[in-house]
PDB file of C-alpha atoms in Angstrom:
ATOM      1  CA  GLN A  27      12.859  -2.450  15.959  1.00 94.00           C
ATOM      2  CA  VAL A  28      11.900  -2.141  12.319  1.00 96.00           C
ATOM      3  CA  GLN A  29      12.783   1.156  10.696  1.00 97.00           C
ATOM      4  CA  VAL A  30      11.879   2.229   7.176  1.00 98.00           C
ATOM      5  CA  VAL A  31      12.929   5.763   6.278  1.00 98.00           C
ATOM      6  CA  GLU A  32      12.399   7.448   2.926  1.00 98.00           C
ATOM      7  CA  SER A  33      14.317  10.464   1.703  1.00 98.00           C
ATOM      8  CA  GLY A  34      14.932  12.362  -1.496  1.00 98.00           C
ATOM      9  CA  GLY A  35      11.580  14.022  -1.997  1.00 97.00           C
ATOM     10  CA  GLY A  36      11.230  17.663  -2.835  1.00 97.00           C
ATOM     11  CA  VAL A  37      10.012  20.170  -5.386  1.00 98.00           C
ATOM     12  CA  VAL A  38      10.957  19.598  -9.014  1.00 98.00           C
ATOM     13  CA  GLN A  39       9.870  21.102 -12.324  1.00 98.00           C
ATOM     14  CA  PRO A  40       7.958  19.055 -14.902  1.00 98.00           C
ATOM     15  CA  GLY A  41      10.391  16.961 -16.913  1.00 98.00           C
ATOM     16  CA  GLY A  42      12.865  16.833 -14.047  1.00 98.00           C
ATOM     17  CA  SER A  43      14.285  13.907 -12.106  1.00 98.00           C
ATOM     18  CA  LEU A  44      14.499  12.771  -8.514  1.00 98.00           C
ATOM     19  CA  ARG A  45      15.946   9.733  -6.803  1.00 98.00           C
ATOM     20  CA  LEU A  46      14.147   8.437  -3.739  1.00 98.00           C
ATOM     21  CA  THR A  47      16.002   6.375  -1.168  1.00 98.00           C
ATOM     22  CA  CYS A  48      14.572   4.061   1.458  1.00 98.00           C
ATOM     23  CA  GLU A  49      16.924   3.035   4.245  1.00 98.00           C
ATOM     24  CA  THR A  50      15.876   0.115   6.404  1.00 98.00           C
ATOM     25  CA  SER A  51      16.933  -1.681   9.561  1.00 97.00           C
ATOM     26  CA  GLY A  52      15.586  -4.125  12.117  1.00 97.00           C
ATOM     27  CA  PHE A  53      14.655  -6.902   9.706  1.00 97.00           C
ATOM     28  CA  THR A  54      16.350  -9.110   7.109  1.00 97.00           C
ATOM     29  CA  PHE A  55      16.079  -6.767   4.129  1.00 97.00           C
ATOM     30  CA  ARG A  56      17.374  -9.289   1.594  1.00 97.00           C
ATOM     31  CA  SER A  57      14.458 -11.618   2.410  1.00 97.00           C
ATOM     32  CA  TYR A  58      11.711  -9.104   1.596  1.00 97.00           C
ATOM     33  CA  GLY A  59      10.080  -8.016  -1.600  1.00 97.00           C
ATOM     34  CA  MET A  60       9.959  -4.216  -1.563  1.00 98.00           C
ATOM     35  CA  TYR A  61       7.332  -1.797  -2.807  1.00 98.00           C
ATOM     36  CA  TRP A  62       6.882   1.841  -3.609  1.00 98.00           C
ATOM     37  CA  VAL A  63       3.340   3.100  -3.057  1.00 98.00           C
ATOM     38  CA  ARG A  64       2.189   6.675  -3.573  1.00 98.00           C
ATOM     39  CA  GLN A  65      -0.728   8.801  -2.492  1.00 98.00           C
ATOM     40  CA  ALA A  66      -1.639  12.008  -4.274  1.00 98.00           C
ATOM     41  CA  PRO A  67      -3.136  14.762  -2.092  1.00 97.00           C
ATOM     42  CA  GLY A  68      -6.624  13.746  -0.986  1.00 96.00           C
ATOM     43  CA  LYS A  69      -6.539  10.579  -3.078  1.00 98.00           C
ATOM     44  CA  GLY A  70      -6.219   6.843  -2.505  1.00 98.00           C
ATOM     45  CA  LEU A  71      -3.218   4.548  -2.458  1.00 98.00           C
ATOM     46  CA  GLU A  72      -1.545   3.708  -5.751  1.00 98.00           C
ATOM     47  CA  TRP A  73       0.983   0.934  -6.216  1.00 98.00           C
ATOM     48  CA  VAL A  74       4.026   2.252  -8.112  1.00 98.00           C
ATOM     49  CA  ALA A  75       6.713  -0.441  -8.241  1.00 98.00           C
ATOM     50  CA  PHE A  76       7.861  -3.763  -6.779  1.00 98.00           C
ATOM     51  CA  ILE A  77      11.175  -5.562  -6.683  1.00 98.00           C
ATOM     52  CA  ARG A  78      11.800  -9.120  -5.583  1.00 97.00           C
ATOM     53  CA  HIS A  79      13.962  -9.908  -2.567  1.00 96.00           C
ATOM     54  CA  ASP A  80      16.930 -10.783  -4.768  1.00 95.00           C
ATOM     55  CA  GLY A  81      16.666  -7.702  -6.967  1.00 93.00           C
ATOM     56  CA  THR A  82      15.369  -9.480 -10.032  1.00 84.00           C
ATOM     57  CA  ASN A  83      12.201  -8.716 -11.914  1.00 80.00           C
ATOM     58  CA  GLY A  84      11.262  -5.155 -11.083  1.00 93.00           C
ATOM     59  CA  ASP A  85       7.632  -4.377 -11.891  1.00 97.00           C
ATOM     60  CA  HIS A  86       6.218  -0.910 -12.498  1.00 98.00           C
ATOM     61  CA  ALA A  87       2.711   0.485 -12.784  1.00 98.00           C
ATOM     62  CA  ASP A  88       1.682   1.491 -16.293  1.00 97.00           C
ATOM     63  CA  SER A  89       1.443   5.114 -15.119  1.00 97.00           C
ATOM     64  CA  VAL A  90       5.213   5.214 -14.449  1.00 98.00           C
ATOM     65  CA  LYS A  91       6.576   2.537 -16.781  1.00 97.00           C
ATOM     66  CA  GLY A  92       9.509   3.787 -18.821  1.00 97.00           C
ATOM     67  CA  ARG A  93       9.999   6.798 -16.514  1.00 98.00           C
ATOM     68  CA  PHE A  94      10.572   5.273 -13.062  1.00 98.00           C
ATOM     69  CA  THR A  95      12.975   2.474 -12.115  1.00 98.00           C
ATOM     70  CA  ILE A  96      13.042   0.558  -8.869  1.00 98.00           C
ATOM     71  CA  SER A  97      16.294  -0.943  -7.606  1.00 97.00           C
ATOM     72  CA  ARG A  98      17.854  -2.154  -4.387  1.00 98.00           C
ATOM     73  CA  ASP A  99      21.208  -2.680  -2.701  1.00 97.00           C
ATOM     74  CA  ASN A 100      20.976  -5.664  -0.371  1.00 97.00           C
ATOM     75  CA  SER A 101      24.476  -4.967   0.977  1.00 97.00           C
ATOM     76  CA  LYS A 102      23.194  -1.621   2.306  1.00 98.00           C
ATOM     77  CA  ASN A 103      19.592  -2.595   3.156  1.00 98.00           C
ATOM     78  CA  THR A 104      18.436   0.173   0.859  1.00 98.00           C
ATOM     79  CA  LEU A 105      15.749   0.592  -1.789  1.00 98.00           C
ATOM     80  CA  PHE A 106      15.709   3.213  -4.526  1.00 98.00           C
ATOM     81  CA  LEU A 107      13.272   4.761  -6.960  1.00 98.00           C
ATOM     82  CA  GLN A 108      14.754   6.696  -9.864  1.00 98.00           C
ATOM     83  CA  MET A 109      12.103   9.032 -11.226  1.00 98.00           C
ATOM     84  CA  ASN A 110      12.662  10.693 -14.592  1.00 98.00           C
ATOM     85  CA  SER A 111      10.447  12.806 -16.848  1.00 98.00           C
ATOM     86  CA  LEU A 112       8.339  13.814 -13.879  1.00 98.00           C
ATOM     87  CA  ARG A 113       4.833  15.093 -14.510  1.00 98.00           C
ATOM     88  CA  ILE A 114       2.440  17.245 -12.494  1.00 98.00           C
ATOM     89  CA  ASP A 115       0.342  14.170 -11.714  1.00 97.00           C
ATOM     90  CA  ASP A 116       3.317  12.436 -10.082  1.00 98.00           C
ATOM     91  CA  THR A 117       2.864  14.808  -7.143  1.00 98.00           C
ATOM     92  CA  ALA A 118       2.282  12.583  -4.117  1.00 98.00           C
ATOM     93  CA  VAL A 119       3.621  11.213  -0.885  1.00 98.00           C
ATOM     94  CA  TYR A 120       5.788   8.242  -1.792  1.00 98.00           C
ATOM     95  CA  TYR A 121       5.895   5.386   0.674  1.00 98.00           C
ATOM     96  CA  CYS A 122       8.442   2.589   0.852  1.00 98.00           C
ATOM     97  CA  ARG A 123       7.097  -0.736   2.105  1.00 98.00           C
ATOM     98  CA  ALA A 124       8.798  -3.977   3.032  1.00 97.00           C
ATOM     99  CA  GLY A 125       6.588  -6.975   2.400  1.00 96.00           C
ATOM    100  CA  PRO A 126       2.998  -6.318   3.304  1.00 95.00           C
ATOM    101  CA  ALA A 127       3.495  -4.737   6.708  1.00 96.00           C
ATOM    102  CA  PHE A 128       6.499  -2.441   7.159  1.00 97.00           C
ATOM    103  CA  TRP A 129       5.759   1.077   5.911  1.00 98.00           C
ATOM    104  CA  GLY A 130       7.873   4.177   6.053  1.00 98.00           C
ATOM    105  CA  GLN A 131       6.513   7.610   6.928  1.00 98.00           C
ATOM    106  CA  GLY A 132       6.672   8.738   3.311  1.00 98.00           C
ATOM    107  CA  THR A 133       8.452  11.483   1.401  1.00 98.00           C
ATOM    108  CA  LEU A 134       6.619  14.219  -0.475  1.00 98.00           C
ATOM    109  CA  VAL A 135       7.335  14.764  -4.145  1.00 98.00           C
ATOM    110  CA  THR A 136       5.916  17.934  -5.642  1.00 98.00           C
ATOM    111  CA  VAL A 137       6.126  18.473  -9.386  1.00 98.00           C
ATOM    112  CA  SER A 138       5.378  22.083 -10.191  1.00 97.00           C
ATOM    113  CA  SER A 139       6.535  24.854 -12.468  1.00 94.00           C
TER     114      SER A 139
ATOM    115  CA  ASP B 159      -4.946  -6.187 -15.792  1.00 91.00           C
ATOM    116  CA  ILE B 160      -7.035  -7.198 -12.797  1.00 93.00           C
ATOM    117  CA  GLN B 161      -9.150  -4.366 -11.418  1.00 95.00           C
ATOM    118  CA  MET B 162     -10.063  -4.006  -7.752  1.00 98.00           C
ATOM    119  CA  THR B 163     -13.344  -2.442  -6.668  1.00 98.00           C
ATOM    120  CA  GLN B 164     -14.721  -1.717  -3.206  1.00 98.00           C
ATOM    121  CA  SER B 165     -18.171  -1.013  -1.869  1.00 98.00           C
ATOM    122  CA  PRO B 166     -19.446   1.104  -0.404  1.00 97.00           C
ATOM    123  CA  SER B 167     -17.184   4.079  -1.087  1.00 98.00           C
ATOM    124  CA  SER B 168     -18.163   5.490   2.291  1.00 98.00           C
ATOM    125  CA  LEU B 169     -20.336   4.603   5.234  1.00 98.00           C
ATOM    126  CA  SER B 170     -21.449   6.068   8.507  1.00 98.00           C
ATOM    127  CA  ALA B 171     -22.323   3.786  11.398  1.00 98.00           C
ATOM    128  CA  SER B 172     -22.908   3.958  15.124  1.00 98.00           C
ATOM    129  CA  VAL B 173     -20.485   2.817  17.792  1.00 98.00           C
ATOM    130  CA  GLY B 174     -21.053  -0.877  18.368  1.00 98.00           C
ATOM    131  CA  ASP B 175     -22.451  -1.546  14.907  1.00 98.00           C
ATOM    132  CA  ARG B 176     -21.258  -4.380  12.724  1.00 98.00           C
ATOM    133  CA  VAL B 177     -19.671  -2.995   9.557  1.00 98.00           C
ATOM    134  CA  THR B 178     -18.865  -4.922   6.383  1.00 98.00           C
ATOM    135  CA  ILE B 179     -16.811  -3.705   3.441  1.00 98.00           C
ATOM    136  CA  THR B 180     -16.647  -5.609   0.178  1.00 98.00           C
ATOM    137  CA  CYS B 181     -13.690  -5.881  -2.190  1.00 98.00           C
ATOM    138  CA  ARG B 182     -14.008  -7.482  -5.599  1.00 98.00           C
ATOM    139  CA  ALA B 183     -11.307  -8.533  -8.056  1.00 98.00           C
ATOM    140  CA  SER B 184     -12.089  -8.681 -11.758  1.00 96.00           C
ATOM    141  CA  GLN B 185     -10.326 -12.089 -11.973  1.00 97.00           C
ATOM    142  CA  ASP B 186      -9.446 -14.880  -9.582  1.00 97.00           C
ATOM    143  CA  ILE B 187      -6.668 -13.881  -7.173  1.00 97.00           C
ATOM    144  CA  SER B 188      -7.039 -16.897  -4.872  1.00 96.00           C
ATOM    145  CA  ASN B 189      -6.472 -15.559  -1.346  1.00 97.00           C
ATOM    146  CA  TYR B 190      -3.732 -13.054  -2.227  1.00 98.00           C
ATOM    147  CA  LEU B 191      -5.611 -10.161  -0.699  1.00 98.00           C
ATOM    148  CA  ALA B 192      -4.607  -7.750   2.058  1.00 98.00           C
ATOM    149  CA  TRP B 193      -6.603  -5.115   3.911  1.00 98.00           C
ATOM    150  CA  TYR B 194      -5.129  -1.825   5.121  1.00 98.00           C
ATOM    151  CA  GLN B 195      -6.433   0.827   7.477  1.00 98.00           C
ATOM    152  CA  GLN B 196      -5.364   4.435   7.013  1.00 98.00           C
ATOM    153  CA  LYS B 197      -6.381   6.868   9.723  1.00 98.00           C
ATOM    154  CA  PRO B 198      -6.507  10.569   8.787  1.00 95.00           C
ATOM    155  CA  GLY B 199      -3.009  11.970   8.351  1.00 95.00           C
ATOM    156  CA  LYS B 200      -1.359   8.646   9.167  1.00 98.00           C
ATOM    157  CA  VAL B 201       0.561   5.897   7.396  1.00 98.00           C
ATOM    158  CA  PRO B 202      -1.484   2.872   6.261  1.00 98.00           C
ATOM    159  CA  GLN B 203      -1.378  -0.134   8.574  1.00 98.00           C
ATOM    160  CA  LEU B 204      -1.803  -3.790   7.631  1.00 98.00           C
ATOM    161  CA  LEU B 205      -4.901  -5.356   9.153  1.00 98.00           C
ATOM    162  CA  ILE B 206      -5.310  -8.654   7.342  1.00 98.00           C
ATOM    163  CA  TYR B 207      -3.328 -10.686   4.825  1.00 98.00           C
ATOM    164  CA  ALA B 208      -4.037 -13.885   2.933  1.00 98.00           C
ATOM    165  CA  ALA B 209      -7.643 -12.697   2.901  1.00 98.00           C
ATOM    166  CA  SER B 210      -8.379 -13.826   6.444  1.00 98.00           C
ATOM    167  CA  THR B 211      -5.211 -13.841   8.595  1.00 98.00           C
ATOM    168  CA  LEU B 212      -5.174 -11.133  11.236  1.00 98.00           C
ATOM    169  CA  GLN B 213      -1.902  -9.232  11.471  1.00 98.00           C
ATOM    170  CA  ALA B 214      -0.272  -9.377  14.909  1.00 96.00           C
ATOM    171  CA  GLY B 215      -1.527  -6.674  17.230  1.00 97.00           C
ATOM    172  CA  VAL B 216      -4.727  -5.970  15.297  1.00 98.00           C
ATOM    173  CA  PRO B 217      -7.871  -6.109  17.444  1.00 98.00           C
ATOM    174  CA  SER B 218      -9.930  -9.267  17.056  1.00 98.00           C
ATOM    175  CA  ARG B 219     -13.039  -7.276  16.117  1.00 98.00           C
ATOM    176  CA  PHE B 220     -11.535  -7.110  12.625  1.00 98.00           C
ATOM    177  CA  SER B 221     -11.973 -10.140  10.388  1.00 98.00           C
ATOM    178  CA  GLY B 222     -11.613 -10.990   6.727  1.00 98.00           C
ATOM    179  CA  ARG B 223     -13.192 -13.580   4.498  1.00 98.00           C
ATOM    180  CA  GLY B 224     -13.216 -14.600   0.894  1.00 98.00           C
ATOM    181  CA  SER B 225     -11.319 -16.235  -1.908  1.00 98.00           C
ATOM    182  CA  GLY B 226     -11.201 -15.993  -5.661  1.00 97.00           C
ATOM    183  CA  THR B 227     -12.883 -12.704  -6.591  1.00 98.00           C
ATOM    184  CA  ASP B 228     -15.038 -11.701  -3.618  1.00 98.00           C
ATOM    185  CA  PHE B 229     -13.735 -10.595  -0.247  1.00 98.00           C
ATOM    186  CA  THR B 230     -15.078  -8.901   2.848  1.00 98.00           C
ATOM    187  CA  LEU B 231     -13.652  -7.004   5.790  1.00 98.00           C
ATOM    188  CA  THR B 232     -15.879  -6.953   8.861  1.00 98.00           C
ATOM    189  CA  ILE B 233     -15.597  -4.831  11.968  1.00 98.00           C
ATOM    190  CA  ARG B 234     -17.631  -6.725  14.538  1.00 97.00           C
ATOM    191  CA  SER B 235     -18.310  -3.757  16.847  1.00 97.00           C
ATOM    192  CA  LEU B 236     -17.309  -0.374  15.451  1.00 98.00           C
ATOM    193  CA  GLN B 237     -15.207   1.776  17.780  1.00 98.00           C
ATOM    194  CA  PRO B 238     -14.404   5.509  17.537  1.00 97.00           C
ATOM    195  CA  GLU B 239     -10.750   4.687  16.817  1.00 97.00           C
ATOM    196  CA  ASP B 240     -11.819   2.749  13.712  1.00 98.00           C
ATOM    197  CA  VAL B 241     -12.597   5.966  11.840  1.00 98.00           C
ATOM    198  CA  ALA B 242     -10.377   5.567   8.794  1.00 98.00           C
ATOM    199  CA  THR B 243     -10.237   4.706   5.141  1.00 98.00           C
ATOM    200  CA  TYR B 244      -9.884   1.005   4.382  1.00 98.00           C
ATOM    201  CA  TYR B 245      -8.151  -0.334   1.285  1.00 98.00           C
ATOM    202  CA  CYS B 246      -7.836  -3.805  -0.158  1.00 98.00           C
ATOM    203  CA  GLN B 247      -4.790  -4.756  -2.232  1.00 98.00           C
ATOM    204  CA  LYS B 248      -4.087  -7.790  -4.418  1.00 98.00           C
ATOM    205  CA  TYR B 249      -0.632  -9.294  -4.225  1.00 96.00           C
ATOM    206  CA  ASP B 250      -0.778 -12.395  -6.392  1.00 95.00           C
ATOM    207  CA  SER B 251       1.188 -10.800  -9.216  1.00 94.00           C
ATOM    208  CA  ALA B 252       1.899  -7.394 -10.721  1.00 95.00           C
ATOM    209  CA  PRO B 253       0.210  -4.989 -11.024  1.00 97.00           C
ATOM    210  CA  PHE B 254      -0.412  -4.984  -7.275  1.00 97.00           C
ATOM    211  CA  ALA B 255      -3.529  -2.851  -7.452  1.00 98.00           C
ATOM    212  CA  PHE B 256      -5.319  -1.265  -4.523  1.00 98.00           C
ATOM    213  CA  GLY B 257      -9.046  -0.838  -4.308  1.00 98.00           C
ATOM    214  CA  PRO B 258     -10.299   2.771  -4.311  1.00 98.00           C
ATOM    215  CA  GLY B 259     -10.940   2.756  -0.572  1.00 98.00           C
ATOM    216  CA  THR B 260     -13.905   2.839   1.796  1.00 98.00           C
ATOM    217  CA  LYS B 261     -14.184   5.744   4.194  1.00 98.00           C
ATOM    218  CA  VAL B 262     -15.710   4.807   7.552  1.00 98.00           C
ATOM    219  CA  ASP B 263     -16.935   7.331  10.073  1.00 97.00           C
ATOM    220  CA  ILE B 264     -19.145   7.452  13.145  1.00 97.00           C
ATOM    221  CA  LYS B 265     -22.774   8.454  12.904  1.00 95.00           C
TER     222      LYS B 265
END
């Protein structure tokens, strides 16, 4: 069955960095565009980044552009999100999503001093 | 950038009622529109894609319509398990914005 599992979240100080990882199985990873979506506590869903199935043309929301970078390793069925210069308002649950339908359970990122 | 809006922001209805949520894009997105349901404390689930195609396993009381800039999600007969927040999302091109959500509960 389809599995999408995020890891790498945690508590980090403002200005710090984290790297999120999304490990997948049960579907043909290299055929799917992949997304990162986040949800701040008590707030709605916010699209963060997208990468095409072949790893070209990563897109990032304006709120994270220049600080976050999406990438993927199709040989390992894995998606990444490198997050630098973290800010308080980056605090959220970060979800990995394959195509429109396959969501992970999310990983919590807390940016706090 | 294309902005996504939803109305209403919340609603309360009785079991068995017909419920309609509207999503509007600030520019034409053709039918590149998905609807998601997020129950309290849970991961979002895909309900509808391509504006009107029901995702496998989703009850048939859910339906979607629209194209261009105006879209609707209808729950034909509201059930207690439908209590959730509903989001639309455009996926024609980046940025892949979500609407702000519509919270649905039972009266």
